[in-house]
């Protein structure tokens, strides 16, 4: 059995050069195509009871990461129109504070500010990053990759410093509220975790930080929706054996990666049969012919032949 898990993030006609959302028309075309050509099922329902989905039809799932407000404004109505189930994995701190993920915030702040220079004069900051000309220094492109390797407190400290210095960039209003997430749940959609603050979990050296990310997120979702999430969607697809072990210890049943391949639970491959390493295929704002190649699996096969 092959399960095609398709991952989305934003769905909107908004123009965003750095983080372009999928246009509503393309999303509608994809959902119509999936519901006409596949049996689209809730991922968690299939994982809980595969025997209940004995079918000759190809199976697909629809999954969202992060918790952007456009998910309920534009994606949910399309899903409802085509009676298409979906799961939404939210970053709980972003929902609590109504701010996008730190990766989005840093990119938007550095690209959108009118400020010329930022200073990061902290002991743990490499000398080359301590004072940067935002508009002319090519090292500015290295800030976010470097931040991904920091501890949680260090990463959040740097993010806050950047936002305070680039305070001429609006960051509020992009995420769903808990009321809106409860609306999704009431309409039959599944709510899961995408961590508490969206770090690269495998890059965190301190296991207590990893555990906190998993535990706090699950606790907030339980408090706000009444249900403990079964699934952790690893931020930026980052996980390792420690993350898998701690996900189990913190009560999660499933873990989602981003491997750009289909899920084959009947094959003897660790990335296809382990319920904490379930792969997904991300879909983007691209020409329809290319999206169809990703949906069919042709694109991933060609990438293996001609990387």
mmCIF file of C-alpha atoms in Angstrom:
data_model
loop_
_atom_site.group_PDB
_atom_site.id
_atom_site.type_symbol
_atom_site.label_atom_id
_atom_site.label_comp_id
_atom_site.label_asym_id
_atom_site.label_seq_id
_atom_site.Cartn_x
_atom_site.Cartn_y
_atom_site.Cartn_z
ATOM 1 C CA UNK A 1 0.000 0.000 0.000
ATOM 2 C CA UNK A 2 1.236 3.472 -0.929
ATOM 3 C CA UNK A 3 -0.043 6.507 0.986
ATOM 4 C CA UNK A 4 0.578 9.864 -0.658
ATOM 5 C CA UNK A 5 0.910 12.453 2.106
ATOM 6 C CA UNK A 6 0.762 15.963 0.632
ATOM 7 C CA UNK A 7 2.058 18.899 2.673
ATOM 8 C CA UNK A 8 0.904 22.511 2.352
ATOM 9 C CA UNK A 9 1.749 25.670 4.271
ATOM 10 C CA UNK A 10 0.041 28.864 3.093
ATOM 11 C CA UNK A 11 -2.881 29.273 0.683
ATOM 12 C CA UNK A 12 -3.550 32.853 -0.371
ATOM 13 C CA UNK A 13 -3.499 35.235 -3.312
ATOM 14 C CA UNK A 14 -1.280 37.549 -1.272
ATOM 15 C CA UNK A 15 2.013 38.521 -2.890
ATOM 16 C CA UNK A 16 5.029 37.570 -0.819
ATOM 17 C CA UNK A 17 8.311 37.447 -2.719
ATOM 18 C CA UNK A 18 10.219 35.620 0.020
ATOM 19 C CA UNK A 19 7.520 33.183 1.206
ATOM 20 C CA UNK A 20 5.094 32.917 -1.735
ATOM 21 C CA UNK A 21 1.793 31.278 -0.739
ATOM 22 C CA UNK A 22 0.069 28.798 -2.985
ATOM 23 C CA UNK A 23 -2.590 30.631 -4.990
ATOM 24 C CA UNK A 24 -6.175 29.745 -4.124
ATOM 25 C CA UNK A 25 -6.953 28.694 -7.707
ATOM 26 C CA UNK A 26 -4.069 26.219 -7.760
ATOM 27 C CA UNK A 27 -5.012 24.825 -4.347
ATOM 28 C CA UNK A 28 -8.595 24.343 -5.521
ATOM 29 C CA UNK A 29 -7.336 22.571 -8.643
ATOM 30 C CA UNK A 30 -5.179 20.249 -6.534
ATOM 31 C CA UNK A 31 -7.975 19.374 -4.096
ATOM 32 C CA UNK A 32 -10.407 18.742 -6.945
ATOM 33 C CA UNK A 33 -7.818 16.490 -8.625
ATOM 34 C CA UNK A 34 -7.089 14.589 -5.405
ATOM 35 C CA UNK A 35 -10.739 13.997 -4.498
ATOM 36 C CA UNK A 36 -11.538 12.844 -8.045
ATOM 37 C CA UNK A 37 -8.559 10.511 -8.434
ATOM 38 C CA UNK A 38 -7.761 9.337 -4.885
ATOM 39 C CA UNK A 39 -9.483 8.297 -1.716
ATOM 40 C CA UNK A 40 -8.483 11.206 0.520
ATOM 41 C CA UNK A 41 -8.513 10.141 4.172
ATOM 42 C CA UNK A 42 -7.531 11.723 7.500
ATOM 43 C CA UNK A 43 -3.946 10.583 8.040
ATOM 44 C CA UNK A 44 -4.442 9.804 11.729
ATOM 45 C CA UNK A 45 -7.573 7.758 11.001
ATOM 46 C CA UNK A 46 -5.660 5.639 8.519
ATOM 47 C CA UNK A 47 -2.704 5.175 10.866
ATOM 48 C CA UNK A 48 -4.991 4.226 13.757
ATOM 49 C CA UNK A 49 -6.835 1.573 11.744
ATOM 50 C CA UNK A 50 -5.367 0.761 8.284
ATOM 51 C CA UNK A 51 -7.741 -2.182 7.975
ATOM 52 C CA UNK A 52 -10.696 0.185 7.790
ATOM 53 C CA UNK A 53 -9.408 1.515 4.456
ATOM 54 C CA UNK A 54 -9.306 -1.602 2.313
ATOM 55 C CA UNK A 55 -9.764 -0.153 -1.145
ATOM 56 C CA UNK A 56 -8.543 -0.513 -4.698
ATOM 57 C CA UNK A 57 -8.306 3.255 -4.982
ATOM 58 C CA UNK A 58 -5.067 5.132 -4.403
ATOM 59 C CA UNK A 59 -4.964 6.790 -0.973
ATOM 60 C CA UNK A 60 -3.875 10.373 -0.279
ATOM 61 C CA UNK A 61 -3.833 12.722 2.704
ATOM 62 C CA UNK A 62 -3.822 16.522 2.977
ATOM 63 C CA UNK A 63 -1.652 18.094 5.676
ATOM 64 C CA UNK A 64 -0.843 21.662 6.748
ATOM 65 C CA UNK A 65 2.092 22.938 8.809
ATOM 66 C CA UNK A 66 2.444 26.111 10.935
ATOM 67 C CA UNK A 67 -1.115 27.431 11.472
ATOM 68 C CA UNK A 68 -1.353 30.457 9.186
ATOM 69 C CA UNK A 69 -4.618 32.407 9.215
ATOM 70 C CA UNK A 70 -5.092 31.880 5.490
ATOM 71 C CA UNK A 71 -5.570 28.172 6.253
ATOM 72 C CA UNK A 72 -9.022 28.880 7.657
ATOM 73 C CA UNK A 73 -9.769 31.866 5.405
ATOM 74 C CA UNK A 74 -9.005 30.240 2.048
ATOM 75 C CA UNK A 75 -7.959 26.589 2.399
ATOM 76 C CA UNK A 76 -10.721 25.353 4.713
ATOM 77 C CA UNK A 77 -13.609 26.548 2.483
ATOM 78 C CA UNK A 78 -12.084 24.698 -0.494
ATOM 79 C CA UNK A 79 -11.634 21.564 1.603
ATOM 80 C CA UNK A 80 -15.261 21.823 2.756
ATOM 81 C CA UNK A 81 -16.475 22.324 -0.814
ATOM 82 C CA UNK A 82 -14.876 19.061 -1.918
ATOM 83 C CA UNK A 83 -15.544 17.249 1.374
ATOM 84 C CA UNK A 84 -11.805 16.741 1.721
ATOM 85 C CA UNK A 85 -10.405 15.823 5.164
ATOM 86 C CA UNK A 86 -7.173 17.391 6.376
ATOM 87 C CA UNK A 87 -4.859 17.655 9.379
ATOM 88 C CA UNK A 88 -3.407 20.934 10.659
ATOM 89 C CA UNK A 89 -0.160 20.949 12.683
ATOM 90 C CA UNK A 90 0.262 24.197 14.594
ATOM 91 C CA UNK A 91 3.152 25.989 16.285
ATOM 92 C CA UNK A 92 1.554 26.747 19.630
ATOM 93 C CA UNK A 93 3.698 29.740 20.644
ATOM 94 C CA UNK A 94 2.912 31.353 17.283
ATOM 95 C CA UNK A 95 -0.795 30.826 17.922
ATOM 96 C CA UNK A 96 -0.510 32.122 21.494
ATOM 97 C CA UNK A 97 1.292 35.312 20.410
ATOM 98 C CA UNK A 98 -0.229 35.676 16.921
ATOM 99 C CA UNK A 99 3.168 35.895 15.242
ATOM 100 C CA UNK A 100 4.552 33.802 12.361
ATOM 101 C CA UNK A 101 7.319 31.249 12.800
ATOM 102 C CA UNK A 102 10.741 32.646 13.650
ATOM 103 C CA UNK A 103 12.095 31.679 10.213
ATOM 104 C CA UNK A 104 9.406 33.808 8.566
ATOM 105 C CA UNK A 105 9.874 36.643 11.062
ATOM 106 C CA UNK A 106 13.636 36.877 10.566
ATOM 107 C CA UNK A 107 13.375 36.799 6.769
ATOM 108 C CA UNK A 108 10.598 39.402 6.742
ATOM 109 C CA UNK A 109 12.326 41.703 9.223
ATOM 110 C CA UNK A 110 15.674 41.718 7.438
ATOM 111 C CA UNK A 111 14.111 42.095 3.992
ATOM 112 C CA UNK A 112 11.462 44.651 4.907
ATOM 113 C CA UNK A 113 13.159 47.018 7.321
ATOM 114 C CA UNK A 114 14.358 50.455 6.321
ATOM 115 C CA UNK A 115 17.124 50.194 8.915
ATOM 116 C CA UNK A 116 20.633 49.960 7.527
ATOM 117 C CA UNK A 117 22.547 48.187 10.307
ATOM 118 C CA UNK A 118 21.784 45.619 13.001
ATOM 119 C CA UNK A 119 23.986 44.774 15.962
ATOM 120 C CA UNK A 120 24.070 41.402 17.719
ATOM 121 C CA UNK A 121 26.623 42.105 20.407
ATOM 122 C CA UNK A 122 26.249 38.960 22.525
ATOM 123 C CA UNK A 123 28.982 36.670 23.811
ATOM 124 C CA UNK A 124 27.800 33.628 21.835
ATOM 125 C CA UNK A 125 27.595 35.519 18.512
ATOM 126 C CA UNK A 126 30.516 35.075 16.095
ATOM 127 C CA UNK A 127 32.436 38.276 15.468
ATOM 128 C CA UNK A 128 31.361 38.399 11.800
ATOM 129 C CA UNK A 129 27.675 38.698 12.794
ATOM 130 C CA UNK A 130 27.987 41.279 15.560
ATOM 131 C CA UNK A 131 27.476 44.308 13.306
ATOM 132 C CA UNK A 132 25.983 43.880 9.850
ATOM 133 C CA UNK A 133 25.004 46.216 7.051
ATOM 134 C CA UNK A 134 21.622 44.695 6.177
ATOM 135 C CA UNK A 135 21.490 45.945 2.611
ATOM 136 C CA UNK A 136 25.058 45.321 1.450
ATOM 137 C CA UNK A 137 26.744 42.652 3.550
ATOM 138 C CA UNK A 138 26.339 39.168 1.968
ATOM 139 C CA UNK A 139 26.783 37.629 5.431
ATOM 140 C CA UNK A 140 23.198 38.628 6.188
ATOM 141 C CA UNK A 141 22.129 35.518 4.237
ATOM 142 C CA UNK A 142 24.035 33.348 6.728
ATOM 143 C CA UNK A 143 22.167 34.595 9.796
ATOM 144 C CA UNK A 144 19.187 32.225 9.568
ATOM 145 C CA UNK A 145 21.233 29.034 8.849
ATOM 146 C CA UNK A 146 23.432 29.924 11.831
ATOM 147 C CA UNK A 147 20.390 30.514 14.035
ATOM 148 C CA UNK A 148 19.056 27.036 13.220
ATOM 149 C CA UNK A 149 22.044 25.551 15.040
ATOM 150 C CA UNK A 150 21.630 27.557 18.247
ATOM 151 C CA UNK A 151 20.083 26.440 21.493
ATOM 152 C CA UNK A 152 16.471 27.466 22.003
ATOM 153 C CA UNK A 153 17.213 30.370 24.400
ATOM 154 C CA UNK A 154 19.974 31.690 22.119
ATOM 155 C CA UNK A 155 17.829 31.443 18.990
ATOM 156 C CA UNK A 156 14.883 33.204 20.614
ATOM 157 C CA UNK A 157 17.217 35.862 22.037
ATOM 158 C CA UNK A 158 18.628 36.637 18.601
ATOM 159 C CA UNK A 159 15.182 36.658 17.027
ATOM 160 C CA UNK A 160 13.888 39.109 19.614
ATOM 161 C CA UNK A 161 16.896 41.374 19.122
ATOM 162 C CA UNK A 162 16.388 41.413 15.343
ATOM 163 C CA UNK A 163 12.673 42.180 15.721
ATOM 164 C CA UNK A 164 13.327 44.981 18.183
ATOM 165 C CA UNK A 165 15.868 46.575 15.857
ATOM 166 C CA UNK A 166 13.683 46.053 12.763
ATOM 167 C CA UNK A 167 10.589 47.369 14.523
ATOM 168 C CA UNK A 168 9.302 49.110 11.395
ATOM 169 C CA UNK A 169 8.112 45.751 9.966
ATOM 170 C CA UNK A 170 4.589 44.537 10.843
ATOM 171 C CA UNK A 171 4.529 40.967 12.181
ATOM 172 C CA UNK A 172 1.094 40.566 13.752
ATOM 173 C CA UNK A 173 -2.075 39.002 12.388
ATOM 174 C CA UNK A 174 -0.696 36.213 10.215
ATOM 175 C CA UNK A 175 -1.697 33.226 12.354
ATOM 176 C CA UNK A 176 -4.954 31.566 13.322
ATOM 177 C CA UNK A 177 -6.383 32.141 16.777
ATOM 178 C CA UNK A 178 -7.315 29.302 19.109
ATOM 179 C CA UNK A 179 -10.981 30.090 18.397
ATOM 180 C CA UNK A 180 -10.315 29.502 14.697
ATOM 181 C CA UNK A 181 -8.421 26.284 15.410
ATOM 182 C CA UNK A 182 -11.382 25.084 17.466
ATOM 183 C CA UNK A 183 -13.605 25.882 14.469
ATOM 184 C CA UNK A 184 -11.447 23.628 12.300
ATOM 185 C CA UNK A 185 -11.756 20.865 14.865
ATOM 186 C CA UNK A 186 -15.554 21.297 15.055
ATOM 187 C CA UNK A 187 -15.702 20.827 11.269
ATOM 188 C CA UNK A 188 -13.937 17.496 11.540
ATOM 189 C CA UNK A 189 -10.368 18.528 10.802
ATOM 190 C CA UNK A 190 -7.557 17.087 12.913
ATOM 191 C CA UNK A 191 -5.268 19.306 15.005
ATOM 192 C CA UNK A 192 -1.699 18.182 15.698
ATOM 193 C CA UNK A 193 1.578 19.646 16.882
ATOM 194 C CA UNK A 194 4.319 21.402 14.936
ATOM 195 C CA UNK A 195 6.261 22.072 18.190
ATOM 196 C CA UNK A 196 6.017 25.060 20.527
ATOM 197 C CA UNK A 197 8.481 27.560 18.952
ATOM 198 C CA UNK A 198 9.504 25.857 15.651
ATOM 199 C CA UNK A 199 13.179 25.022 16.234
ATOM 200 C CA UNK A 200 15.132 22.425 14.280
ATOM 201 C CA UNK A 201 14.662 19.749 16.926
ATOM 202 C CA UNK A 202 17.614 17.614 15.834
ATOM 203 C CA UNK A 203 19.961 20.595 16.139
ATOM 204 C CA UNK A 204 19.157 21.119 19.830
ATOM 205 C CA UNK A 205 21.911 19.666 22.002
ATOM 206 C CA UNK A 206 19.947 19.726 25.241
ATOM 207 C CA UNK A 207 17.338 16.955 25.346
ATOM 208 C CA UNK A 208 15.315 18.893 27.904
ATOM 209 C CA UNK A 209 14.818 21.628 25.291
ATOM 210 C CA UNK A 210 13.552 19.059 22.789
ATOM 211 C CA UNK A 211 11.246 17.567 25.400
ATOM 212 C CA UNK A 212 9.917 21.014 26.368
ATOM 213 C CA UNK A 213 9.088 21.791 22.732
ATOM 214 C CA UNK A 214 7.098 18.566 22.455
ATOM 215 C CA UNK A 215 5.498 18.651 25.897
ATOM 216 C CA UNK A 216 4.444 22.316 25.984
ATOM 217 C CA UNK A 217 2.928 22.142 22.509
ATOM 218 C CA UNK A 218 0.889 19.036 23.367
ATOM 219 C CA UNK A 219 -0.245 20.639 26.632
ATOM 220 C CA UNK A 220 -1.406 23.840 24.921
ATOM 221 C CA UNK A 221 -3.330 21.913 22.252
ATOM 222 C CA UNK A 222 -4.998 19.797 24.936
ATOM 223 C CA UNK A 223 -5.907 22.905 26.947
ATOM 224 C CA UNK A 224 -7.365 24.727 23.949
ATOM 225 C CA UNK A 225 -9.056 21.919 21.998
ATOM 226 C CA UNK A 226 -9.746 19.254 24.597
ATOM 227 C CA UNK A 227 -7.735 16.653 22.667
ATOM 228 C CA UNK A 228 -4.150 15.515 23.108
ATOM 229 C CA UNK A 229 -2.454 15.537 19.686
ATOM 230 C CA UNK A 230 -1.386 12.173 18.321
ATOM 231 C CA UNK A 231 1.051 13.610 15.811
ATOM 232 C CA UNK A 232 4.183 15.745 15.888
ATOM 233 C CA UNK A 233 5.168 17.302 12.580
ATOM 234 C CA UNK A 234 8.900 17.967 12.919
ATOM 235 C CA UNK A 235 9.711 21.641 12.185
ATOM 236 C CA UNK A 236 11.765 22.058 9.003
ATOM 237 C CA UNK A 237 11.682 18.257 8.772
ATOM 238 C CA UNK A 238 14.445 18.045 11.384
ATOM 239 C CA UNK A 239 14.585 14.933 13.586
ATOM 240 C CA UNK A 240 16.955 12.230 14.761
ATOM 241 C CA UNK A 241 16.823 9.193 17.035
ATOM 242 C CA UNK A 242 16.673 11.404 20.144
ATOM 243 C CA UNK A 243 13.709 13.348 18.761
ATOM 244 C CA UNK A 244 11.898 10.120 17.918
ATOM 245 C CA UNK A 245 12.524 8.692 21.393
ATOM 246 C CA UNK A 246 11.413 11.898 23.130
ATOM 247 C CA UNK A 247 8.318 12.129 20.922
ATOM 248 C CA UNK A 248 7.301 8.680 22.161
ATOM 249 C CA UNK A 249 8.064 9.607 25.757
ATOM 250 C CA UNK A 250 5.929 12.747 25.492
ATOM 251 C CA UNK A 251 2.875 10.843 24.307
ATOM 252 C CA UNK A 252 2.954 11.231 20.531
ATOM 253 C CA UNK A 253 1.979 8.248 18.415
ATOM 254 C CA UNK A 254 3.187 9.510 15.033
ATOM 255 C CA UNK A 255 5.976 11.707 13.677
ATOM 256 C CA UNK A 256 6.010 13.390 10.284
ATOM 257 C CA UNK A 257 9.096 14.122 8.202
ATOM 258 C CA UNK A 258 9.504 15.860 4.829
ATOM 259 C CA UNK A 259 11.276 13.309 2.656
ATOM 260 C CA UNK A 260 9.640 14.154 -0.694
ATOM 261 C CA UNK A 261 8.592 10.534 -1.101
ATOM 262 C CA UNK A 262 5.449 8.494 -0.554
ATOM 263 C CA UNK A 263 4.692 6.456 2.566
ATOM 264 C CA UNK A 264 4.897 2.699 2.049
ATOM 265 C CA UNK A 265 4.106 1.139 5.437
ATOM 266 C CA UNK A 266 4.344 -2.396 4.041
ATOM 267 C CA UNK A 267 7.975 -1.984 2.897
ATOM 268 C CA UNK A 268 11.015 -2.744 5.061
ATOM 269 C CA UNK A 269 12.556 0.710 5.023
ATOM 270 C CA UNK A 270 13.022 2.771 8.177
ATOM 271 C CA UNK A 271 11.769 5.964 6.558
ATOM 272 C CA UNK A 272 8.678 4.242 5.188
ATOM 273 C CA UNK A 273 7.603 1.772 7.878
ATOM 274 C CA UNK A 274 8.431 3.619 11.125
ATOM 275 C CA UNK A 275 5.398 5.532 12.417
ATOM 276 C CA UNK A 276 7.708 8.296 13.724
ATOM 277 C CA UNK A 277 9.420 8.820 10.357
ATOM 278 C CA UNK A 278 6.435 9.155 8.035
ATOM 279 C CA UNK A 279 7.428 10.975 4.822
ATOM 280 C CA UNK A 280 5.472 13.717 3.101
ATOM 281 C CA UNK A 281 5.636 15.378 -0.304
ATOM 282 C CA UNK A 282 5.468 19.161 -0.155
ATOM 283 C CA UNK A 283 3.483 20.952 -2.859
ATOM 284 C CA UNK A 284 4.360 24.483 -3.951
ATOM 285 C CA UNK A 285 3.124 27.343 -6.111
ATOM 286 C CA UNK A 286 4.315 25.892 -9.415
ATOM 287 C CA UNK A 287 2.958 25.268 -12.918
ATOM 288 C CA UNK A 288 0.184 22.657 -12.935
ATOM 289 C CA UNK A 289 2.211 20.173 -15.002
ATOM 290 C CA UNK A 290 4.934 20.173 -12.357
ATOM 291 C CA UNK A 291 2.467 19.810 -9.480
ATOM 292 C CA UNK A 292 0.886 16.833 -11.244
ATOM 293 C CA UNK A 293 4.331 15.263 -11.605
ATOM 294 C CA UNK A 294 4.844 15.589 -7.841
ATOM 295 C CA UNK A 295 1.395 14.109 -7.136
ATOM 296 C CA UNK A 296 2.027 11.152 -9.433
ATOM 297 C CA UNK A 297 5.535 10.537 -8.081
ATOM 298 C CA UNK A 298 7.146 11.062 -11.481
ATOM 299 C CA UNK A 299 9.008 14.162 -10.313
ATOM 300 C CA UNK A 300 10.716 12.406 -7.383
ATOM 301 C CA UNK A 301 11.705 9.491 -9.617
ATOM 302 C CA UNK A 302 13.240 11.850 -12.172
ATOM 303 C CA UNK A 303 15.106 13.710 -9.400
ATOM 304 C CA UNK A 304 16.728 10.428 -8.367
ATOM 305 C CA UNK A 305 17.874 9.826 -11.942
ATOM 306 C CA UNK A 306 19.008 13.413 -12.567
ATOM 307 C CA UNK A 307 19.664 15.098 -9.207
#
